[in-house]
N, CA and C of each residue as an Amber inpcrd file, in Angstrom:
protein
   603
  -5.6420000 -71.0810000  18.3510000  -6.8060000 -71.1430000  17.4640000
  -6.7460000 -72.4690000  16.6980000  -7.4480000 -73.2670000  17.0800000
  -7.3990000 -74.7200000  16.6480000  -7.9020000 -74.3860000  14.9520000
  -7.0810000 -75.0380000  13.7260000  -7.6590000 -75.0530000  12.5300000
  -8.8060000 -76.6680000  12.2030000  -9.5370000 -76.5550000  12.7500000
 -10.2360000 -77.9700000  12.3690000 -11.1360000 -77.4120000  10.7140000
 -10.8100000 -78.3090000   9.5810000 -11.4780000 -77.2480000   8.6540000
 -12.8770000 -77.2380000   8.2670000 -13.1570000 -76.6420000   8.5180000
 -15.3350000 -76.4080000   7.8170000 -15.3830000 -75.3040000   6.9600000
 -15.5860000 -75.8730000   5.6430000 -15.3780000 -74.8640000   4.6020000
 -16.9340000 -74.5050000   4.4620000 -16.5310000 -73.2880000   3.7650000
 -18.4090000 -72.6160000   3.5050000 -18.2190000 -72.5880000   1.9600000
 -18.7340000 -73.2200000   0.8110000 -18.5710000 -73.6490000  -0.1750000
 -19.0930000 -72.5740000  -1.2200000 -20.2650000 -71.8820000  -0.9210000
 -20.6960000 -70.2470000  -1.1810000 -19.4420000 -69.1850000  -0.9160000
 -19.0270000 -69.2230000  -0.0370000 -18.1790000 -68.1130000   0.3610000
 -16.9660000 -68.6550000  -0.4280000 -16.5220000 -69.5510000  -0.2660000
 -15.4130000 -70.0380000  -1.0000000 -15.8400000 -69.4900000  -2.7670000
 -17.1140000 -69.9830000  -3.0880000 -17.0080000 -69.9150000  -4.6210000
 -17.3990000 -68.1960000  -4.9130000 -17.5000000 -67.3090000  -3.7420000
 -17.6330000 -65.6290000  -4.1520000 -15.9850000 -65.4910000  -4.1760000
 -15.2690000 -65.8250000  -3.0580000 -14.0330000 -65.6250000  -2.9760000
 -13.3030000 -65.7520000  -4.2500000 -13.5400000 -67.0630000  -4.8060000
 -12.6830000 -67.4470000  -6.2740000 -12.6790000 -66.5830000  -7.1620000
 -14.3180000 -66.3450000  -7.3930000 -14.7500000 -65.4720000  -8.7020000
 -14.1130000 -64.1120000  -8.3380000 -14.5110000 -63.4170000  -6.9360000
 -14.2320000 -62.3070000  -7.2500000 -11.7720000 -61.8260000  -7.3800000
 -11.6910000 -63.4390000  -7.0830000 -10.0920000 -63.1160000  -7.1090000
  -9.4550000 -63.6890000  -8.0310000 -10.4770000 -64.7200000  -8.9440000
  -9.4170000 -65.5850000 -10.2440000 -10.5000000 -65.9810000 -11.0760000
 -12.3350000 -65.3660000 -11.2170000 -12.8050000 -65.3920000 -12.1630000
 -12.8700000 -66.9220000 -12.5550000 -13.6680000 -67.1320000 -13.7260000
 -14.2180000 -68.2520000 -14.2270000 -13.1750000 -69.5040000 -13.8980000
 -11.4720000 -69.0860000 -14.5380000 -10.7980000 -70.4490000 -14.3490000
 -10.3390000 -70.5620000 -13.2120000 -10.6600000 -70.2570000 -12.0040000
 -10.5670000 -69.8790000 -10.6810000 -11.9110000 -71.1570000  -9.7490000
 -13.0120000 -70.3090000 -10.6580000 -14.2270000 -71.2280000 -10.0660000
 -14.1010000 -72.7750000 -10.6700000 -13.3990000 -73.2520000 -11.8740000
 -13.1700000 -74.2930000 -12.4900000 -12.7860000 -75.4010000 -11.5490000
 -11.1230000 -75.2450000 -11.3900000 -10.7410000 -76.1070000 -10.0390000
 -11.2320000 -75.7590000  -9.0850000 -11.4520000 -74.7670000  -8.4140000
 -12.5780000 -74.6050000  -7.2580000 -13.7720000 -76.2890000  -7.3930000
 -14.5370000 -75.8770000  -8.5490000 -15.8450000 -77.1350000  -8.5370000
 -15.0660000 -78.6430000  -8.2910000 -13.5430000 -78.9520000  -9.1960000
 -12.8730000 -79.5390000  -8.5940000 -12.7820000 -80.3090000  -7.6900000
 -12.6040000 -79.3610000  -6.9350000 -11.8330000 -79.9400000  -5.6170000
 -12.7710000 -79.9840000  -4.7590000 -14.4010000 -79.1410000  -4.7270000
 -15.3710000 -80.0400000  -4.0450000 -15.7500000 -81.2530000  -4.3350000
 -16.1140000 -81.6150000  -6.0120000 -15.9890000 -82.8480000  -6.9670000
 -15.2150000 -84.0320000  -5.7630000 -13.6820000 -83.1950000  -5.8320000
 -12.9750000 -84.5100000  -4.9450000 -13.1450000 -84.7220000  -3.5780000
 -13.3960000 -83.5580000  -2.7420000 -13.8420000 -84.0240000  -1.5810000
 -14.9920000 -84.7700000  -1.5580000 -16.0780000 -84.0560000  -2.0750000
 -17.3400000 -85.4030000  -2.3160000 -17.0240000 -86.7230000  -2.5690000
 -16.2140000 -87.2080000  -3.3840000 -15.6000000 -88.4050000  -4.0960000
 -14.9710000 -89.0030000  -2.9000000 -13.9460000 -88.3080000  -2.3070000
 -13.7170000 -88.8860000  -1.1640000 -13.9180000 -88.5930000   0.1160000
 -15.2570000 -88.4480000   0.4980000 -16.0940000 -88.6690000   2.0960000
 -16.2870000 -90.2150000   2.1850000 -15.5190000 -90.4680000   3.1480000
 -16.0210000 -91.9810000   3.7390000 -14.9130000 -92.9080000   2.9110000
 -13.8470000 -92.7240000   2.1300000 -12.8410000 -93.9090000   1.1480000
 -11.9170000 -93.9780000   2.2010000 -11.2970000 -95.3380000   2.0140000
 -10.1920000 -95.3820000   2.6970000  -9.3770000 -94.2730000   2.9960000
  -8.2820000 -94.4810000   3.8380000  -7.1190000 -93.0640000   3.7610000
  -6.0710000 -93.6260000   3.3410000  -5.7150000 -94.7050000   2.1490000
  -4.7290000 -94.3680000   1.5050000  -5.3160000 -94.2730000   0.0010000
  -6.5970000 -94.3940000   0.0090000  -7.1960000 -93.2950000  -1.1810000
  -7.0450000 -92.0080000  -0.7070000  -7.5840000 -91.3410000   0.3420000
  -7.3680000 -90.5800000   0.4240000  -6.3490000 -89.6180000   0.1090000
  -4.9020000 -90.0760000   0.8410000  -3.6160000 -89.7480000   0.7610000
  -3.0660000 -89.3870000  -0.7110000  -3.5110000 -90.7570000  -1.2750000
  -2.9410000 -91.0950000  -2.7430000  -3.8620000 -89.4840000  -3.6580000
  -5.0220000 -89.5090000  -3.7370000  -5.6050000 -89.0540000  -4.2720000
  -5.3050000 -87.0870000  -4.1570000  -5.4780000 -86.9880000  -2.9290000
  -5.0610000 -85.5330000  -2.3550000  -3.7750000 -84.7150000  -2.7910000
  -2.8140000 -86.1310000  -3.0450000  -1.5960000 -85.7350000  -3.2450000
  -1.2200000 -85.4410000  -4.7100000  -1.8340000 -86.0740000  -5.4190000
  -2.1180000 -86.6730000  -6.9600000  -3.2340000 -85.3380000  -7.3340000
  -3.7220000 -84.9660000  -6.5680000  -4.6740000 -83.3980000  -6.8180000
  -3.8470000 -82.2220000  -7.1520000  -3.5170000 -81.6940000  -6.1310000
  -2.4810000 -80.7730000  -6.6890000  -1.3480000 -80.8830000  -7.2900000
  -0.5200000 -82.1330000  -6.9070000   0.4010000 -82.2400000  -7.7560000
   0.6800000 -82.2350000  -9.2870000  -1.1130000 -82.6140000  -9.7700000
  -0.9780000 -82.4530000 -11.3640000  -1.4430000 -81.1280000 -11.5830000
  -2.4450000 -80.5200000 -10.7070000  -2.7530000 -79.3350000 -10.9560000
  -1.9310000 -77.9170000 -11.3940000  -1.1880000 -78.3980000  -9.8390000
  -0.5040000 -76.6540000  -9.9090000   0.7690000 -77.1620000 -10.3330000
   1.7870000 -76.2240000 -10.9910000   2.4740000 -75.6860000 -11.5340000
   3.8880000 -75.0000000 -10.4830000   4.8870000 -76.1500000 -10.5930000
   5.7910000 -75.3310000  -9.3500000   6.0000000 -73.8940000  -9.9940000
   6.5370000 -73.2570000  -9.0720000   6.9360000 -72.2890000  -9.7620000
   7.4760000 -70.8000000  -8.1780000   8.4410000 -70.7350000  -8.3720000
   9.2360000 -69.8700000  -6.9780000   8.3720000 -68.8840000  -6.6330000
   8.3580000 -68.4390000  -5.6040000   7.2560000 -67.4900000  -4.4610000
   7.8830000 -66.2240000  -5.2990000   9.2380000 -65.7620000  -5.6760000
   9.3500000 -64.2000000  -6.4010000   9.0290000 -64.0800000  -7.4310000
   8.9910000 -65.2520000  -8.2410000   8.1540000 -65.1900000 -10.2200000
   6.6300000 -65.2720000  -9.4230000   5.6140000 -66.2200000  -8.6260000
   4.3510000 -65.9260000  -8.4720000   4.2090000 -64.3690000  -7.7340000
   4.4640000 -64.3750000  -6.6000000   4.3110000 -63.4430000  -5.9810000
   5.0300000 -61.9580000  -5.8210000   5.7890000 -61.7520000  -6.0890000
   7.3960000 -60.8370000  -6.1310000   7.3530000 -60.5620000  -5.1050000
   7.5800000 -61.8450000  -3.7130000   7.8430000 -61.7130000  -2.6510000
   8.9080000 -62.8840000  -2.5240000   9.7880000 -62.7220000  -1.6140000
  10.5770000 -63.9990000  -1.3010000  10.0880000 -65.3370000  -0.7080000
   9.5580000 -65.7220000   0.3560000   8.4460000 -66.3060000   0.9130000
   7.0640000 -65.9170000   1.0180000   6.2640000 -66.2670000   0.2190000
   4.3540000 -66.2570000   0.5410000   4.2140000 -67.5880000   1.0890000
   3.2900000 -67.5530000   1.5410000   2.3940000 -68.7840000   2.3700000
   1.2250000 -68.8930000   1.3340000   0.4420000 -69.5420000   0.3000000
  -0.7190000 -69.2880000  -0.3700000  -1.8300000 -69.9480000   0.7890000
  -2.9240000 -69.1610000   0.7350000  -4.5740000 -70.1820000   0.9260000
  -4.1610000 -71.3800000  -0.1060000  -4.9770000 -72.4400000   0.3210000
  -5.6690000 -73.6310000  -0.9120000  -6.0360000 -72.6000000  -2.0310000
  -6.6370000 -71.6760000  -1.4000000  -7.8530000 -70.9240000  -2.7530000
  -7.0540000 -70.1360000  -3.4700000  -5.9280000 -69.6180000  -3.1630000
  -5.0380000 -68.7680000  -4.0490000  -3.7290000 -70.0970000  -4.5030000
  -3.9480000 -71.0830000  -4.3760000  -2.9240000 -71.9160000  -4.9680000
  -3.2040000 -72.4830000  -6.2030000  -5.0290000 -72.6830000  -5.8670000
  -5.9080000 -73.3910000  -6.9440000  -6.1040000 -72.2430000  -8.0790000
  -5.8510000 -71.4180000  -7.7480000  -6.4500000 -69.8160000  -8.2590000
  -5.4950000 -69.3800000  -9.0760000  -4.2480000 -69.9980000  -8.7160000
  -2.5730000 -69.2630000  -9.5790000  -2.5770000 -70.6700000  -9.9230000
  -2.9700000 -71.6110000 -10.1020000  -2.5350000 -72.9680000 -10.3920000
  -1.3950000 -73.1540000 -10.7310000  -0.3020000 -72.5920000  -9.6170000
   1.0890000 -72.5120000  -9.7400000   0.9200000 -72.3950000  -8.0730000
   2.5480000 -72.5910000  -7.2230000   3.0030000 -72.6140000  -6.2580000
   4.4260000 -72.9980000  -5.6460000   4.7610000 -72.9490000  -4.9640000
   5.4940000 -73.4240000  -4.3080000   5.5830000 -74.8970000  -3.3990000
   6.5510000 -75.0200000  -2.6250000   6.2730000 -76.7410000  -1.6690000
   5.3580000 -76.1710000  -0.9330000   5.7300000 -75.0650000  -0.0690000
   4.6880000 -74.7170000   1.1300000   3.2980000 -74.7890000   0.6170000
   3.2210000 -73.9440000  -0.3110000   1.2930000 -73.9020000  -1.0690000
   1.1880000 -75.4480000  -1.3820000   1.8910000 -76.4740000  -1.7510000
   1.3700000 -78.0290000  -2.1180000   0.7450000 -78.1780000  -0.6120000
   1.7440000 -78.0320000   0.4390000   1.6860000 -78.8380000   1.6370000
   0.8030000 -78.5800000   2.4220000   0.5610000 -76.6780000   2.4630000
  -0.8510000 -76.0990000   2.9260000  -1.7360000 -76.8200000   3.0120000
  -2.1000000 -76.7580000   1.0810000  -3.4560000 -77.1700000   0.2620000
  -3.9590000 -79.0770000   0.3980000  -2.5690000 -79.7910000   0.4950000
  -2.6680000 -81.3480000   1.1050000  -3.1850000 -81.3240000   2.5130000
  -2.6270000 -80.4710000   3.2670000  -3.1550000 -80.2870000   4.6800000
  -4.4340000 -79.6410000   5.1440000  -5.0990000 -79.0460000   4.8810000
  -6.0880000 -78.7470000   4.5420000  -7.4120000 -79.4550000   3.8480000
  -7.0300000 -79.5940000   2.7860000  -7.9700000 -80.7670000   2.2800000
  -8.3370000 -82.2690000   3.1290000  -7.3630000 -82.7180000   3.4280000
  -7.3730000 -84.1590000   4.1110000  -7.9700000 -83.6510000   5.3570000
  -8.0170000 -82.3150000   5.9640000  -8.4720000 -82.1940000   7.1030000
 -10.3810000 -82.3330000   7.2450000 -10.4670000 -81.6360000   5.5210000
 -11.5030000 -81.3180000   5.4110000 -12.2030000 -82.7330000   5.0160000
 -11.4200000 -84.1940000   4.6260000 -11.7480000 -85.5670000   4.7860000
 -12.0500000 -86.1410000   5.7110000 -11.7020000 -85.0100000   7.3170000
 -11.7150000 -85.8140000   8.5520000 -10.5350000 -86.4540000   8.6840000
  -9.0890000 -86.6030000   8.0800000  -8.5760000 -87.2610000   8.6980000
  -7.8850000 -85.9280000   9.8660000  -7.6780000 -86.4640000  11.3370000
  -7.2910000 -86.0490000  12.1850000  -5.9340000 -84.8800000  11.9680000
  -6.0240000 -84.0180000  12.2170000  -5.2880000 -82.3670000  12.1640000
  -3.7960000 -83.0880000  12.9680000  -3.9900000 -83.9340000  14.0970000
  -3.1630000 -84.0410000  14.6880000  -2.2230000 -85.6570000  14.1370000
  -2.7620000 -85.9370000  13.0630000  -2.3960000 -86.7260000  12.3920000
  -1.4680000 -86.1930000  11.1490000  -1.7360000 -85.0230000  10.9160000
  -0.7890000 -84.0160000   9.9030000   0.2220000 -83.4660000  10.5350000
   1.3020000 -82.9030000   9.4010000   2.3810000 -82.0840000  10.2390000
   2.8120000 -81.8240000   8.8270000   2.9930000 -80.2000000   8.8790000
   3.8860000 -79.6640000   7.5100000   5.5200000 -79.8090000   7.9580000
   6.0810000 -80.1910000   7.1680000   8.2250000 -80.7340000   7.4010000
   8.5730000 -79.6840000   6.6820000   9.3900000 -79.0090000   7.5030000
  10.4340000 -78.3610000   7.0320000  11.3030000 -79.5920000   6.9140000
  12.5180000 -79.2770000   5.8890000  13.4780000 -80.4530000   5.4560000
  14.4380000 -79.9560000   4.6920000  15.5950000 -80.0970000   5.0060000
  17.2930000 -80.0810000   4.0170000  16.8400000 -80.5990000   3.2210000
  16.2710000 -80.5100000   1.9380000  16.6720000 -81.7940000   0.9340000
  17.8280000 -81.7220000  -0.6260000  18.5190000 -82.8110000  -0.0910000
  19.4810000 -83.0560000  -1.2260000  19.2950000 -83.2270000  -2.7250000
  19.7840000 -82.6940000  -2.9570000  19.5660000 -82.4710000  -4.7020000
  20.4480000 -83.5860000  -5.4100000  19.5980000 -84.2990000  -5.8890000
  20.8190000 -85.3660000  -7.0180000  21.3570000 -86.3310000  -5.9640000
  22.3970000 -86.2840000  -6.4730000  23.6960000 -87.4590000  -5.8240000
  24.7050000 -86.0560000  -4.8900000  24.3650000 -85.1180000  -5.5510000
  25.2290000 -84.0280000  -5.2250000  25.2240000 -83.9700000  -3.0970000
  25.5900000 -82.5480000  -2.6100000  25.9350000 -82.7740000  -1.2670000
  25.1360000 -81.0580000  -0.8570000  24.5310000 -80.6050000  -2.0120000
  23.8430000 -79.2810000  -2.2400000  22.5820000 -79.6120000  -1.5580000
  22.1170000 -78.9060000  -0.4580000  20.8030000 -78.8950000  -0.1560000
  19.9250000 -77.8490000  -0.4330000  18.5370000 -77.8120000  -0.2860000
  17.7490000 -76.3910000  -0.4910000  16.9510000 -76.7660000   0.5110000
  16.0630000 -75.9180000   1.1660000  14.8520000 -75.5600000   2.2400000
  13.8950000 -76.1330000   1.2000000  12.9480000 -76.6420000   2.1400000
  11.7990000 -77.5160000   1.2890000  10.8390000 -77.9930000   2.1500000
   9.4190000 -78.2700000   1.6980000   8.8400000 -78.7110000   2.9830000
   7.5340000 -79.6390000   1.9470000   7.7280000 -80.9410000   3.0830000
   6.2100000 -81.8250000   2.6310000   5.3320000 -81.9020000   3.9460000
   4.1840000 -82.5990000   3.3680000   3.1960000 -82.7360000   4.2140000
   3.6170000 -84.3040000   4.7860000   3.2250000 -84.4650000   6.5050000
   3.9060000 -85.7690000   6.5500000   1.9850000 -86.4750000   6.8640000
   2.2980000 -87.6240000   7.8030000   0.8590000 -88.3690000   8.0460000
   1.5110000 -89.0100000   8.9380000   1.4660000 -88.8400000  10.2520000
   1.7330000 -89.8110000  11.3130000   0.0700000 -90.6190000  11.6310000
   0.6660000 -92.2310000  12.2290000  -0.4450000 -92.7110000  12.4750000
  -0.8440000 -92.9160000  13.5920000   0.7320000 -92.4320000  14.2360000
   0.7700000 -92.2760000  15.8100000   1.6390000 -90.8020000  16.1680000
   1.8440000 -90.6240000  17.3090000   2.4490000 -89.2890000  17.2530000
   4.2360000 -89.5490000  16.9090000   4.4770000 -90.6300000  17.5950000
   5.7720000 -91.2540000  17.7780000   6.1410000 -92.3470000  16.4280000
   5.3310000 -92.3860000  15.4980000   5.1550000 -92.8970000  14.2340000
   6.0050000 -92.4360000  13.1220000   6.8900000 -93.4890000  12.4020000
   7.4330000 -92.7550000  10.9740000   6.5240000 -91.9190000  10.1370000
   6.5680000 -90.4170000   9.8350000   5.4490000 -90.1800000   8.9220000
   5.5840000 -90.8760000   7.1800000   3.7620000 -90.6140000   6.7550000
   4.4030000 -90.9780000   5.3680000   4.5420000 -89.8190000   4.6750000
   5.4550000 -89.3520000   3.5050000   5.5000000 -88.0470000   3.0280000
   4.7020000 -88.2100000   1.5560000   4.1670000 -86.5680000   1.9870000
   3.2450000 -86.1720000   0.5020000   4.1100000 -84.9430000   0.0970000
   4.7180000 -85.2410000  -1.0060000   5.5770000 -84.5910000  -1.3500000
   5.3500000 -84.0830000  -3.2060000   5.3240000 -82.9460000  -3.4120000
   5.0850000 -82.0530000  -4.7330000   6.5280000 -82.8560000  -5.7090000
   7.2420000 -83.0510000  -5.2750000   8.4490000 -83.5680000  -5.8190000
   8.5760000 -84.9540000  -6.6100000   7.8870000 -85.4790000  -5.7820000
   8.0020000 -86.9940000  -6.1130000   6.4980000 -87.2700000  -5.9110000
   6.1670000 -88.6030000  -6.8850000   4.9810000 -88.5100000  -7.1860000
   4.2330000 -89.6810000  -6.1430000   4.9340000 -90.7720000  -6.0280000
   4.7230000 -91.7730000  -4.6390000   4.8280000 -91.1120000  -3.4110000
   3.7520000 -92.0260000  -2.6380000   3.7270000 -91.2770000  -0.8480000
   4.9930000 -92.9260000  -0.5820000   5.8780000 -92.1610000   0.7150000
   6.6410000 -93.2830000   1.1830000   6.6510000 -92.8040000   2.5190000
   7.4710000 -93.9810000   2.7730000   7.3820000 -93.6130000   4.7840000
   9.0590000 -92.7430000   4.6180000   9.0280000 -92.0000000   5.5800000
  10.4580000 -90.8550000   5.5310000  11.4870000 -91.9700000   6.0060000
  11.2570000 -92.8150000   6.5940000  12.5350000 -93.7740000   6.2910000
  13.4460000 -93.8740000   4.9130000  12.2060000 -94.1480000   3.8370000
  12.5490000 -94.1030000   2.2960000  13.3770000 -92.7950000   1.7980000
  12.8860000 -92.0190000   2.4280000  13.2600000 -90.4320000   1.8010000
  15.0240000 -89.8700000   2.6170000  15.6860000 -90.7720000   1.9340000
  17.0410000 -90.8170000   2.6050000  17.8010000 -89.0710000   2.4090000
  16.7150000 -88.4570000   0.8800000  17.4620000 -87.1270000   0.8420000
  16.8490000 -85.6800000   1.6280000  15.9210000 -86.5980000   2.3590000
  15.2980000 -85.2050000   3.3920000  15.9140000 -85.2790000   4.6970000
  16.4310000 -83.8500000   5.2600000  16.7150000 -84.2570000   6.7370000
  15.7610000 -83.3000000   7.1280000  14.6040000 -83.7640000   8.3210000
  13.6560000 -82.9890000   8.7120000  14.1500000 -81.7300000   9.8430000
  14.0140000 -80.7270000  10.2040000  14.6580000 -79.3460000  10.4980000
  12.9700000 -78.8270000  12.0140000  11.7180000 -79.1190000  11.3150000
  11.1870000 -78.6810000  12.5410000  10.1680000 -79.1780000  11.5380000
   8.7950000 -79.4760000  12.0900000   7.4470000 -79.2770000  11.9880000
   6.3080000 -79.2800000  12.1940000   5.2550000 -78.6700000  11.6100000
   4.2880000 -77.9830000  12.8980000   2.7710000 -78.5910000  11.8330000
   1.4170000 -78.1220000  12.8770000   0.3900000 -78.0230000  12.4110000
  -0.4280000 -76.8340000  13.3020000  -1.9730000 -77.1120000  13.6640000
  -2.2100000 -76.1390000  14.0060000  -2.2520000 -75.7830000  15.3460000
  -1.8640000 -77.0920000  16.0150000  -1.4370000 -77.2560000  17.7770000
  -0.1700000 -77.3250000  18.0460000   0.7280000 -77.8650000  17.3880000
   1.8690000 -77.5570000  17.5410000   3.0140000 -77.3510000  17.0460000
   4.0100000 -77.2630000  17.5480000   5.4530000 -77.3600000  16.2300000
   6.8500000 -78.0490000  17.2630000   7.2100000 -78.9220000  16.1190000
   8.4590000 -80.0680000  16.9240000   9.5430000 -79.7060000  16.2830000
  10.4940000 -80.1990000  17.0410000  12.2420000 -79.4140000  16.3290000
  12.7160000 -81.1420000  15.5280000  13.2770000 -81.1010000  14.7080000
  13.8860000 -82.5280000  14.0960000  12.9840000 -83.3900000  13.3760000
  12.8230000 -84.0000000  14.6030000  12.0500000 -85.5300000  14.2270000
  11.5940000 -85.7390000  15.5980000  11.6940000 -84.6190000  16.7440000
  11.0960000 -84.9220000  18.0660000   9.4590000 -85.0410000  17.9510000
   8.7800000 -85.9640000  19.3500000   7.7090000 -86.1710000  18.9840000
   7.1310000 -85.5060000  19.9390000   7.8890000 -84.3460000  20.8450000
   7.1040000 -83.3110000  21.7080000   7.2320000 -81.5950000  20.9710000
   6.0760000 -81.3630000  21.4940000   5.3940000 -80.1340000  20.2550000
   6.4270000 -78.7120000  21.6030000   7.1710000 -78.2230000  20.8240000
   7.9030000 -77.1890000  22.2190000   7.2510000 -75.8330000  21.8250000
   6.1590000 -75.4640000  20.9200000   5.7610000 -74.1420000  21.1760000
   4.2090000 -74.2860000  20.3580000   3.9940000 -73.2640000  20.3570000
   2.5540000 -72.5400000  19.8270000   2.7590000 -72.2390000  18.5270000
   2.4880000 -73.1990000  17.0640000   2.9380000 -72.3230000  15.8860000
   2.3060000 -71.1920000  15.4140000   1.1280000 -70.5220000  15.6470000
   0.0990000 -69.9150000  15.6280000   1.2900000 -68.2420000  16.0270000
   1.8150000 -68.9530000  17.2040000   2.5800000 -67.7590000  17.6980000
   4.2120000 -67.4660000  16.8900000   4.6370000 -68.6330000  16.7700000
   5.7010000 -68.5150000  16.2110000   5.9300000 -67.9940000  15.1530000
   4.7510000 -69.2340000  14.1530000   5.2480000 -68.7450000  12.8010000
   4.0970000 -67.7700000  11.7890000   4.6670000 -66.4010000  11.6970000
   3.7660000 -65.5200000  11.3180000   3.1990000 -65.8200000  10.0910000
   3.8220000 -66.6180000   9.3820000   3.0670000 -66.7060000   7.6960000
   1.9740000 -67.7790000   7.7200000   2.2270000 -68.3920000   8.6520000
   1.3900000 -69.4630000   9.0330000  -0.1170000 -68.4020000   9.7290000
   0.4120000 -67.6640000  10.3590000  -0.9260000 -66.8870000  11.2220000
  -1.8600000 -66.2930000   9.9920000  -0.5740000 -65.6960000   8.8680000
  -1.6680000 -64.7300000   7.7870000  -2.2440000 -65.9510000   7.2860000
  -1.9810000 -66.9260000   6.6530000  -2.5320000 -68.3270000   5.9710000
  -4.1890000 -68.2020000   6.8850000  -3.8650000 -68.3500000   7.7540000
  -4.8010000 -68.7430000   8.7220000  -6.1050000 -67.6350000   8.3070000
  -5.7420000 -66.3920000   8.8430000  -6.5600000 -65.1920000   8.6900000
  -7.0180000 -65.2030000   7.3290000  -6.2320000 -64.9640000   6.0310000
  -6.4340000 -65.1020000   4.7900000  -7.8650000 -66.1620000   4.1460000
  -7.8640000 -67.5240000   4.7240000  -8.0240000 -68.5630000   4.8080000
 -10.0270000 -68.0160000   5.5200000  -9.9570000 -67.8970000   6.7910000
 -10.8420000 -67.3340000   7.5630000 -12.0500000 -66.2260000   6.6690000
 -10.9680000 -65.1210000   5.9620000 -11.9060000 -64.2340000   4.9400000
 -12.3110000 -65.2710000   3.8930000 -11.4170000 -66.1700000   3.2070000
 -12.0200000 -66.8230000   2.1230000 -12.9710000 -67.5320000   2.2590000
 -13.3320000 -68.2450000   3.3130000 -14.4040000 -69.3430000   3.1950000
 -14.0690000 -70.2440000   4.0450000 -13.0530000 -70.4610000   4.2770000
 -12.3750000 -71.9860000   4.7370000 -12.7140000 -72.3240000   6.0120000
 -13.1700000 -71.4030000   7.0350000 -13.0680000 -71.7220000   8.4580000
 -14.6750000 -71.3820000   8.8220000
């Protein structure tokens, strides 16, 4: 099921109200505001801007204090809606949006990634949005963490682990897609479905 995104902007704004009410529909107007703003700007406005969206918006905050689940996957619309999240809900909601800029789906890829904490040798599970410009291309990372996009060359404390979009999913840093993420990864499928009732598709 290819995600190319075409949002329905009605359905999206019943969805908000009837699940997060007035300050729900707030960033909702938002973030059409910014897609309007940026139809047709460069894409490292784009990038810059998308990333710089949620990142001031939402509110990290662990999937068992938002959700009292261990891993959730949020919609955009329930990320904007809890204006809190996790990496995955940043990387979703970056991926998504830029899609909805036109830049190319197959130009995205959500990273799973080791990343190192400090100077220390402690890693945690973590994931950014990357931007290849080719398939075989350094991506650049949009990352909730850090507030600059850089090329993952720069990002000496991520080691990338697998990542996918809505055609495929790669192991490492390989630049061949070895499965179906749709099939693989189930939180990714509810995102999808979730996503589908809200408006988004």
């Amino acid at each position: 099921m290819p995600l190319e995104a075409r949002i329905d902007r009605a359905r999206l704004r019943n969805s908000m109200q009837r699940l997060y009410g007035s300050s729900g529909l707030a960033i909702l107007e938002e973030w059409f505001a910014l897609l309007d703003r940026l139809q047709g700007a460069d894409l490292d406005t784009q990038l810059r801007e998308v990333n710089d969206f949620f990142n001031r918006r939402v509110r990290w905050v662990d999937d068992i204090d938002n959700w009292g689940a261990e891993d959730h996957w949020a919609t955009p619309l329930e990320t904007m809606g809890q204006r809190q999240g996790d990496c995955e809900d940043y990387s979703i909601a970056k991926y998504v949006t830029l899609k909805e800029l036109g830049v190319p789906g197959s130009r995205l890829r959500m990273i799973y990634v080791r990343a190192r904490i400090g100077r220390s040798q402690i890693t945690q599970a973590h994931m950014v949005l990357g931007y290849y410009e080719t398939p075989s291309a350094v991506p650049l990372v949009l990352d909730n963490l850090v507030p600059s996009i850089t090329p993952a060359t720069q990002r000496t404390d991520l080691d990338p682990v697998f990542s996918f979009n809505s055609a495929g999913l790669w192991a490492g840093s390989s630049s061949q897609s070895r499965a179906d993420p749709v099939a693989r990864l189930s939180r990714w499928r509810s995102v999808i479905e979730r996503m589908e009732q809200q408006g988004f598709l």
